[in-house]
Tab-separated table of C-alpha atoms in Angstrom:
chain	number	residue	atom	x	y	z
A	1	UNK	CA	-8.262	-20.967	11.844
A	2	UNK	CA	-11.117	-21.715	8.962
A	3	UNK	CA	-13.632	-19.591	10.906
A	4	UNK	CA	-14.324	-17.782	14.065
A	5	UNK	CA	-15.866	-19.638	16.958
A	6	UNK	CA	-19.503	-18.354	18.231
A	7	UNK	CA	-19.175	-17.761	21.946
A	8	UNK	CA	-22.152	-17.818	24.350
A	9	UNK	CA	-20.485	-16.238	27.666
A	10	UNK	CA	-22.333	-15.835	30.855
A	11	UNK	CA	-20.881	-13.587	33.317
A	12	UNK	CA	-21.467	-10.293	36.044
A	13	UNK	CA	-21.630	-7.857	33.488
A	14	UNK	CA	-19.728	-6.485	30.268
A	15	UNK	CA	-21.428	-3.258	30.355
A	16	UNK	CA	-21.062	-2.192	33.802
A	17	UNK	CA	-17.865	-1.940	36.389
A	18	UNK	CA	-20.364	-0.721	39.100
A	19	UNK	CA	-19.220	-3.383	42.099
A	20	UNK	CA	-17.767	-5.629	39.316
A	21	UNK	CA	-14.484	-6.009	39.465
A	22	UNK	CA	-14.460	-8.573	36.532
A	23	UNK	CA	-15.511	-5.758	33.952
A	24	UNK	CA	-12.151	-4.711	32.597
A	25	UNK	CA	-11.087	-8.431	32.456
A	26	UNK	CA	-13.952	-9.494	30.686
A	27	UNK	CA	-13.749	-6.528	28.298
A	28	UNK	CA	-10.210	-7.036	27.279
A	29	UNK	CA	-10.614	-10.570	26.528
A	30	UNK	CA	-13.907	-10.275	24.518
A	31	UNK	CA	-12.501	-7.436	22.524
A	32	UNK	CA	-9.875	-9.575	21.677
A	33	UNK	CA	-11.334	-12.399	20.933
A	34	UNK	CA	-13.752	-10.518	18.340
A	35	UNK	CA	-10.443	-8.850	17.096
A	36	UNK	CA	-9.492	-12.704	16.517
A	37	UNK	CA	-12.609	-13.424	14.689
A	38	UNK	CA	-14.780	-14.795	17.115
A	39	UNK	CA	-18.529	-13.689	17.746
A	40	UNK	CA	-19.110	-13.417	21.232
A	41	UNK	CA	-22.632	-13.233	23.100
A	42	UNK	CA	-22.242	-12.082	26.657
A	43	UNK	CA	-25.479	-13.088	28.868
A	44	UNK	CA	-25.407	-10.889	32.406
A	45	UNK	CA	-28.378	-10.116	34.641
A	46	UNK	CA	-30.231	-7.027	35.525
A	47	UNK	CA	-29.100	-6.848	39.250
A	48	UNK	CA	-27.076	-4.899	41.640
A	49	UNK	CA	-27.914	-1.690	40.126
A	50	UNK	CA	-25.346	-2.071	36.937
A	51	UNK	CA	-27.606	-1.594	34.432
A	52	UNK	CA	-28.571	1.913	36.054
A	53	UNK	CA	-24.897	2.371	36.569
A	54	UNK	CA	-23.688	1.491	33.070
A	55	UNK	CA	-19.906	3.212	31.826
A	56	UNK	CA	-20.827	2.039	28.441
A	57	UNK	CA	-22.920	1.296	25.818
A	58	UNK	CA	-23.786	-2.251	24.020
A	59	UNK	CA	-20.132	-2.523	22.022
A	60	UNK	CA	-19.780	-3.344	18.280
A	61	UNK	CA	-17.760	-6.069	19.397
A	62	UNK	CA	-19.937	-8.266	21.276
A	63	UNK	CA	-23.692	-9.108	21.696
A	64	UNK	CA	-25.058	-8.086	24.951
A	65	UNK	CA	-28.386	-10.038	26.604
A	66	UNK	CA	-29.444	-8.950	29.461
A	67	UNK	CA	-31.966	-11.078	31.233
A	68	UNK	CA	-34.099	-10.566	34.219
A	69	UNK	CA	-33.161	-11.360	37.936
A	70	UNK	CA	-36.852	-12.415	38.776
A	71	UNK	CA	-37.687	-16.251	38.079
A	72	UNK	CA	-35.946	-18.293	35.329
A	73	UNK	CA	-37.959	-17.816	32.578
A	74	UNK	CA	-35.605	-14.953	30.699
A	75	UNK	CA	-32.468	-16.978	31.976
A	76	UNK	CA	-33.684	-20.462	30.645
A	77	UNK	CA	-34.475	-18.651	27.184
A	78	UNK	CA	-31.043	-17.659	27.458
A	79	UNK	CA	-29.629	-21.140	27.844
A	80	UNK	CA	-31.628	-22.596	24.979
A	81	UNK	CA	-30.092	-19.660	22.742
A	82	UNK	CA	-26.844	-20.875	23.887
A	83	UNK	CA	-27.367	-24.153	22.736
A	84	UNK	CA	-26.315	-22.784	19.165
A	85	UNK	CA	-22.934	-21.749	20.045
A	86	UNK	CA	-19.553	-23.625	19.682
A	87	UNK	CA	-18.182	-22.773	22.916
A	88	UNK	CA	-20.368	-21.842	25.889
A	89	UNK	CA	-18.556	-20.299	28.929
A	90	UNK	CA	-20.198	-20.119	32.950
A	91	UNK	CA	-18.140	-17.589	34.179
A	92	UNK	CA	-18.122	-17.654	38.304
A	93	UNK	CA	-19.554	-14.876	40.475
A	94	UNK	CA	-22.384	-14.113	38.082
A	95	UNK	CA	-24.226	-13.204	41.148
A	96	UNK	CA	-27.676	-14.404	39.713
A	97	UNK	CA	-28.788	-17.880	39.123
A	98	UNK	CA	-24.784	-19.145	39.799
A	99	UNK	CA	-25.618	-22.735	40.846
A	100	UNK	CA	-28.453	-23.061	37.940
A	101	UNK	CA	-26.233	-21.761	35.472
A	102	UNK	CA	-23.420	-24.372	36.673
A	103	UNK	CA	-25.758	-26.935	36.253
A	104	UNK	CA	-27.611	-25.735	33.216
A	105	UNK	CA	-24.759	-25.089	30.828
A	106	UNK	CA	-23.534	-28.054	30.960
A	107	UNK	CA	-26.622	-29.587	29.055
A	108	UNK	CA	-26.104	-27.109	26.387
A	109	UNK	CA	-23.368	-29.239	24.968
A	110	UNK	CA	-23.877	-30.775	21.527
A	111	UNK	CA	-21.298	-32.883	20.210
A	112	UNK	CA	-19.427	-30.421	18.885
A	113	UNK	CA	-20.048	-28.128	21.861
A	114	UNK	CA	-17.039	-27.158	24.093
A	115	UNK	CA	-18.368	-26.010	27.839
A	116	UNK	CA	-16.046	-23.833	29.793
A	117	UNK	CA	-16.264	-23.170	33.568
A	118	UNK	CA	-14.267	-19.616	33.733
A	119	UNK	CA	-13.182	-19.040	37.388
A	120	UNK	CA	-12.492	-14.938	37.958
A	121	UNK	CA	-11.757	-15.379	41.351
A	122	UNK	CA	-10.221	-19.204	41.726
A	123	UNK	CA	-8.913	-18.433	45.152
A	124	UNK	CA	-11.986	-17.770	46.810
A	125	UNK	CA	-13.868	-20.603	44.928
A	126	UNK	CA	-11.407	-23.190	45.858
A	127	UNK	CA	-11.965	-21.978	49.556
A	128	UNK	CA	-15.497	-21.993	49.149
A	129	UNK	CA	-15.106	-25.873	47.951
A	130	UNK	CA	-12.797	-26.813	50.729
A	131	UNK	CA	-15.066	-25.688	53.186
A	132	UNK	CA	-18.235	-26.979	51.740
A	133	UNK	CA	-17.494	-30.787	50.567
A	134	UNK	CA	-21.202	-31.066	49.784
A	135	UNK	CA	-21.006	-27.987	47.422
A	136	UNK	CA	-22.671	-29.009	43.924
A	137	UNK	CA	-19.975	-27.436	41.895
A	138	UNK	CA	-17.466	-30.107	43.341
A	139	UNK	CA	-19.531	-32.733	41.316
A	140	UNK	CA	-19.839	-30.894	38.039
A	141	UNK	CA	-16.042	-29.680	37.450
A	142	UNK	CA	-15.173	-33.143	35.866
A	143	UNK	CA	-17.823	-32.596	33.361
A	144	UNK	CA	-16.456	-29.441	31.772
A	145	UNK	CA	-14.358	-29.473	29.263
A	146	UNK	CA	-11.715	-26.539	30.216
A	147	UNK	CA	-11.465	-24.986	33.663
A	148	UNK	CA	-10.013	-21.262	32.730
A	149	UNK	CA	-8.606	-19.160	35.685
A	150	UNK	CA	-8.267	-15.470	36.418
A	151	UNK	CA	-4.900	-16.432	37.893
A	152	UNK	CA	-3.312	-18.463	40.757
A	153	UNK	CA	-0.692	-20.453	38.942
A	154	UNK	CA	0.583	-24.091	40.148
A	155	UNK	CA	-1.360	-23.641	42.883
A	156	UNK	CA	-4.894	-23.421	41.400
A	157	UNK	CA	-4.573	-25.506	38.714
A	158	UNK	CA	-3.133	-28.407	40.897
A	159	UNK	CA	-6.450	-27.624	42.975
A	160	UNK	CA	-8.644	-28.058	40.501
A	161	UNK	CA	-6.980	-31.120	38.576
A	162	UNK	CA	-7.490	-32.456	42.400
A	163	UNK	CA	-11.501	-31.529	42.078
A	164	UNK	CA	-11.240	-33.950	38.646
A	165	UNK	CA	-10.769	-31.016	36.414
A	166	UNK	CA	-9.582	-32.253	32.995
A	167	UNK	CA	-8.047	-29.649	32.169
A	168	UNK	CA	-7.238	-26.087	33.976
A	169	UNK	CA	-5.461	-23.002	32.219
A	170	UNK	CA	-4.683	-19.786	33.869
A	171	UNK	CA	-5.755	-16.896	31.864
A	172	UNK	CA	-4.355	-13.958	33.268
A	173	UNK	CA	-5.462	-10.298	33.693
A	174	UNK	CA	-3.589	-8.282	31.046
A	175	UNK	CA	-3.771	-4.851	29.110
A	176	UNK	CA	-6.070	-3.787	26.727
A	177	UNK	CA	-4.056	-1.051	24.948
A	178	UNK	CA	-7.093	0.357	23.223
A	179	UNK	CA	-8.588	1.054	26.635
A	180	UNK	CA	-5.675	1.804	29.431
A	181	UNK	CA	-3.096	3.997	27.783
A	182	UNK	CA	-1.237	7.055	29.141
A	183	UNK	CA	-3.400	9.892	29.426
A	184	UNK	CA	-3.257	14.076	30.649
A	185	UNK	CA	-3.155	14.250	34.269
A	186	UNK	CA	-6.109	15.644	35.682
A	187	UNK	CA	-5.698	18.151	38.977
A	188	UNK	CA	-7.870	16.490	41.092
A	189	UNK	CA	-6.245	13.098	41.186
A	190	UNK	CA	-2.691	14.738	41.567
A	191	UNK	CA	-1.105	13.240	44.697
A	192	UNK	CA	1.457	11.290	46.077
A	193	UNK	CA	-0.503	7.947	46.249
A	194	UNK	CA	-3.262	6.769	44.889
A	195	UNK	CA	-5.530	3.317	45.347
A	196	UNK	CA	-8.378	2.063	43.737
A	197	UNK	CA	-10.712	-0.559	44.715
A	198	UNK	CA	-14.039	-1.205	46.252
A	199	UNK	CA	-14.453	-1.631	50.368
A	200	UNK	CA	-14.356	-5.823	50.498
A	201	UNK	CA	-14.333	-7.181	53.764
A	202	UNK	CA	-11.763	-9.958	52.218
A	203	UNK	CA	-9.772	-7.024	51.620
A	204	UNK	CA	-10.121	-4.277	54.151
A	205	UNK	CA	-7.919	-5.127	56.527
A	206	UNK	CA	-4.834	-5.391	53.760
A	207	UNK	CA	-6.007	-1.940	52.544
A	208	UNK	CA	-5.638	-0.975	56.507
A	209	UNK	CA	-2.519	-2.178	56.572
A	210	UNK	CA	-0.889	-1.122	53.220
A	211	UNK	CA	-2.632	2.036	52.247
A	212	UNK	CA	-4.347	3.566	55.449
A	213	UNK	CA	-1.136	2.811	58.130
A	214	UNK	CA	1.118	4.210	55.264
A	215	UNK	CA	-0.758	7.515	54.955
A	216	UNK	CA	-0.786	7.898	58.801
A	217	UNK	CA	3.045	7.694	58.390
A	218	UNK	CA	3.385	10.491	56.153
A	219	UNK	CA	1.006	13.023	57.089
A	220	UNK	CA	2.291	15.966	54.781
A	221	UNK	CA	1.784	13.501	51.903
A	222	UNK	CA	-1.798	13.480	49.435
A	223	UNK	CA	-3.346	10.257	49.259
A	224	UNK	CA	-6.309	9.112	47.214
A	225	UNK	CA	-8.580	6.771	47.867
A	226	UNK	CA	-11.148	5.730	45.005
A	227	UNK	CA	-13.991	2.959	44.866
A	228	UNK	CA	-17.305	2.636	46.604
A	229	UNK	CA	-18.280	1.810	50.369
A	230	UNK	CA	-15.445	3.829	51.993
A	231	UNK	CA	-17.981	6.777	52.698
A	232	UNK	CA	-18.819	5.627	56.092
A	233	UNK	CA	-15.094	4.457	56.872
A	234	UNK	CA	-12.986	7.177	59.296
A	235	UNK	CA	-10.171	8.304	57.341
A	236	UNK	CA	-6.721	10.191	57.846
A	237	UNK	CA	-6.641	13.658	57.317
A	238	UNK	CA	-4.616	13.346	54.357
A	239	UNK	CA	-6.426	10.853	52.301
A	240	UNK	CA	-9.317	12.461	49.635
A	241	UNK	CA	-12.148	9.953	49.206
A	242	UNK	CA	-12.940	10.077	45.263
A	243	UNK	CA	-15.866	7.929	45.749
A	244	UNK	CA	-16.810	5.776	42.826
A	245	UNK	CA	-14.200	6.312	39.647
A	246	UNK	CA	-15.395	5.313	36.515
A	247	UNK	CA	-13.512	3.259	34.163
A	248	UNK	CA	-13.138	5.868	31.462
A	249	UNK	CA	-11.557	7.880	34.173
A	250	UNK	CA	-8.888	5.169	35.348
A	251	UNK	CA	-6.526	6.496	32.813
A	252	UNK	CA	-6.288	9.946	34.425
A	253	UNK	CA	-5.965	8.533	37.847
A	254	UNK	CA	-3.114	6.618	36.923
A	255	UNK	CA	-1.280	9.000	35.232
A	256	UNK	CA	-1.969	11.772	37.566
A	257	UNK	CA	-0.432	10.847	40.940
A	258	UNK	CA	3.219	9.781	41.452
A	259	UNK	CA	2.594	6.031	42.575
A	260	UNK	CA	-0.288	4.048	42.353
A	261	UNK	CA	-0.831	1.065	44.845
A	262	UNK	CA	-2.255	-2.343	44.391
A	263	UNK	CA	-3.533	-4.400	46.977
A	264	UNK	CA	-4.714	-7.764	46.421
A	265	UNK	CA	-7.814	-9.364	48.302
A	266	UNK	CA	-6.891	-12.045	50.925
A	267	UNK	CA	-7.326	-15.426	48.892
A	268	UNK	CA	-5.557	-13.855	46.167
A	269	UNK	CA	-2.627	-13.009	48.073
A	270	UNK	CA	-2.525	-16.438	49.649
A	271	UNK	CA	-2.602	-18.386	46.416
A	272	UNK	CA	0.063	-16.037	44.705
A	273	UNK	CA	0.237	-15.690	40.504
A	274	UNK	CA	-2.873	-13.668	40.728
A	275	UNK	CA	-2.170	-10.162	39.593
A	276	UNK	CA	-5.104	-7.857	39.934
A	277	UNK	CA	-6.347	-5.844	37.057
A	278	UNK	CA	-5.089	-2.924	38.428
A	279	UNK	CA	-1.401	-4.125	38.141
A	280	UNK	CA	-2.035	-3.735	33.972
A	281	UNK	CA	-4.196	-1.055	34.124
A	282	UNK	CA	-1.763	1.027	35.661
A	283	UNK	CA	1.311	-0.637	33.643
A	284	UNK	CA	-0.489	0.640	30.581
A	285	UNK	CA	-0.600	4.071	31.584
A	286	UNK	CA	2.920	4.474	32.128
A	287	UNK	CA	2.319	5.023	35.964
A	288	UNK	CA	4.530	3.860	38.363
A	289	UNK	CA	3.079	0.763	40.667
A	290	UNK	CA	3.548	-0.101	44.164
A	291	UNK	CA	1.739	-3.761	44.628
A	292	UNK	CA	1.582	-5.637	48.134
A	293	UNK	CA	4.125	-8.737	47.767
A	294	UNK	CA	2.752	-12.085	46.029
A	295	UNK	CA	4.201	-14.860	44.952
A	296	UNK	CA	5.002	-14.745	41.075
A	297	UNK	CA	5.203	-11.387	40.721
A	298	UNK	CA	8.917	-11.486	38.882
A	299	UNK	CA	6.467	-13.429	36.091
A	300	UNK	CA	4.553	-10.244	35.344
A	301	UNK	CA	6.700	-7.541	36.079
A	302	UNK	CA	10.429	-7.314	37.321
A	303	UNK	CA	10.774	-5.760	41.065
A	304	UNK	CA	12.731	-2.424	41.163
A	305	UNK	CA	12.915	-2.048	37.800
A	306	UNK	CA	9.222	-2.006	36.705
A	307	UNK	CA	7.536	-2.572	39.580
A	308	UNK	CA	8.051	-1.430	43.634
A	309	UNK	CA	6.940	-4.320	46.064
A	310	UNK	CA	6.131	-3.491	49.751
A	311	UNK	CA	5.417	-6.479	52.222
A	312	UNK	CA	3.620	-3.910	54.745
A	313	UNK	CA	2.177	-0.332	55.061
A	314	UNK	CA	5.875	0.615	56.146
A	315	UNK	CA	7.199	-0.223	53.158
A	316	UNK	CA	4.903	1.565	51.279
A	317	UNK	CA	5.618	4.535	52.985
A	318	UNK	CA	9.341	4.287	52.318
A	319	UNK	CA	8.938	3.739	48.596
A	320	UNK	CA	6.600	7.123	48.448
A	321	UNK	CA	9.042	8.902	50.916
A	322	UNK	CA	12.095	7.955	48.664
A	323	UNK	CA	9.953	8.106	45.023
A	324	UNK	CA	10.998	11.017	43.074
A	325	UNK	CA	9.459	12.347	39.669
A	326	UNK	CA	12.285	11.318	37.552
A	327	UNK	CA	12.689	7.855	39.119
A	328	UNK	CA	8.606	7.144	39.362
A	329	UNK	CA	8.522	8.201	35.620
A	330	UNK	CA	11.389	5.512	34.641
A	331	UNK	CA	9.502	2.931	36.362
A	332	UNK	CA	6.093	3.410	34.767
A	333	UNK	CA	7.805	3.603	31.435
A	334	UNK	CA	9.684	0.348	32.045
A	335	UNK	CA	6.437	-1.309	32.745
A	336	UNK	CA	4.543	0.131	29.917
A	337	UNK	CA	6.933	-1.315	27.543
A	338	UNK	CA	6.651	-4.702	29.323
A	339	UNK	CA	3.325	-5.107	29.210
A	340	UNK	CA	2.828	-4.179	25.878
A	341	UNK	CA	5.256	-6.561	24.765
A	342	UNK	CA	3.954	-9.877	27.020
A	343	UNK	CA	1.213	-8.959	28.601
A	344	UNK	CA	-1.892	-7.819	26.353
A	345	UNK	CA	-5.379	-9.450	25.816
A	346	UNK	CA	-4.332	-10.744	22.330
A	347	UNK	CA	-1.340	-12.589	24.287
A	348	UNK	CA	-4.005	-14.278	26.627
A	349	UNK	CA	-6.789	-14.929	23.849
A	350	UNK	CA	-4.048	-16.738	21.693
A	351	UNK	CA	-3.509	-19.137	25.096
A	352	UNK	CA	-7.636	-19.618	25.156
A	353	UNK	CA	-7.621	-20.293	21.375
A	354	UNK	CA	-4.665	-23.105	21.715
A	355	UNK	CA	-6.560	-24.447	24.477
A	356	UNK	CA	-9.669	-25.083	22.658
A	357	UNK	CA	-7.684	-26.736	20.138
A	358	UNK	CA	-7.585	-24.117	17.740
A	359	UNK	CA	-4.499	-23.316	15.786
A	360	UNK	CA	-3.493	-20.238	17.165
A	361	UNK	CA	-1.595	-17.666	15.106
A	362	UNK	CA	1.143	-16.051	16.832
A	363	UNK	CA	0.775	-12.750	18.703
A	364	UNK	CA	3.396	-10.049	18.021
A	365	UNK	CA	4.971	-8.563	20.591
A	366	UNK	CA	3.177	-5.026	19.479
A	367	UNK	CA	-0.250	-6.774	18.217
A	368	UNK	CA	-2.996	-4.636	19.864
A	369	UNK	CA	-6.829	-4.996	19.970
A	370	UNK	CA	-8.671	-3.672	17.202
A	371	UNK	CA	-11.479	-0.978	18.668
């Protein structure tokens, strides 16, 4: 590359993971973009209590601009500033001014500017567009230079192409080895199975099936539930409600429990090819991961050797019942080797650069992000 790109990125939040499942994805990608010589300005709203629940200071690998959710003057100033960028990104699910931003980022295009719609929840977005033919985003999709998606594989690419997208490229979740890595165990996180996820309407039934039902089948085992929103939900006696677990505590959680459970939201499970952030967080810590079955899992981790796959709560309970400490460590170490070799954010950013028309330099199997 002759020089790095100036990238203006409108997303939910970079500095807070509070009710913001995309935070780890954003951080990994943007840290890797910085390491590759690009300059990112991340524009995020002061909304949903995220600025009051920050779990990191402004990083030295991105410039963070926070705008008010009251009125449009602040966000309009941000949009005007973004006009100077080489690439302008509108991420899905900002939560404030989404419709305005979806349209207005396209107005920032100069002759040498590329505009990207980066869908961090493609299954949900596509289902929204299918249910509402009058959704304004439908008419905007063909105007974007690129659609990047958090996952979804061929089904998502085909769906976006049917909507007129010029190009759709899945940029999957991945591992940032500087933030997710093996760590010492902590007594409060010791247990047989840990699940980390906020209580959301489109995942609660699957949590009940895969996690709570498994806990009921193994009353002598200790289950750990982390995430916001579970306080009002009655839980089995052997389930410990941890509440919100901050990002800097994830490594300890993943390394303390004998196994870690991943459960996809409904739409992600239906589309497949959408490994959640937790998959790479857990694998990067060397944890033994149990995941609900999803199409395409073998593209990321080998079932039985690098990950355990469950199709029901009964399967989860059986995995936990049979799993020994040595076997859990073997699976976790195999997963760690795989994600470091093939699934870091440096690998993903190489794909982004290629999609944007840059001559991407090859990423070695051991290359990692720079703090």
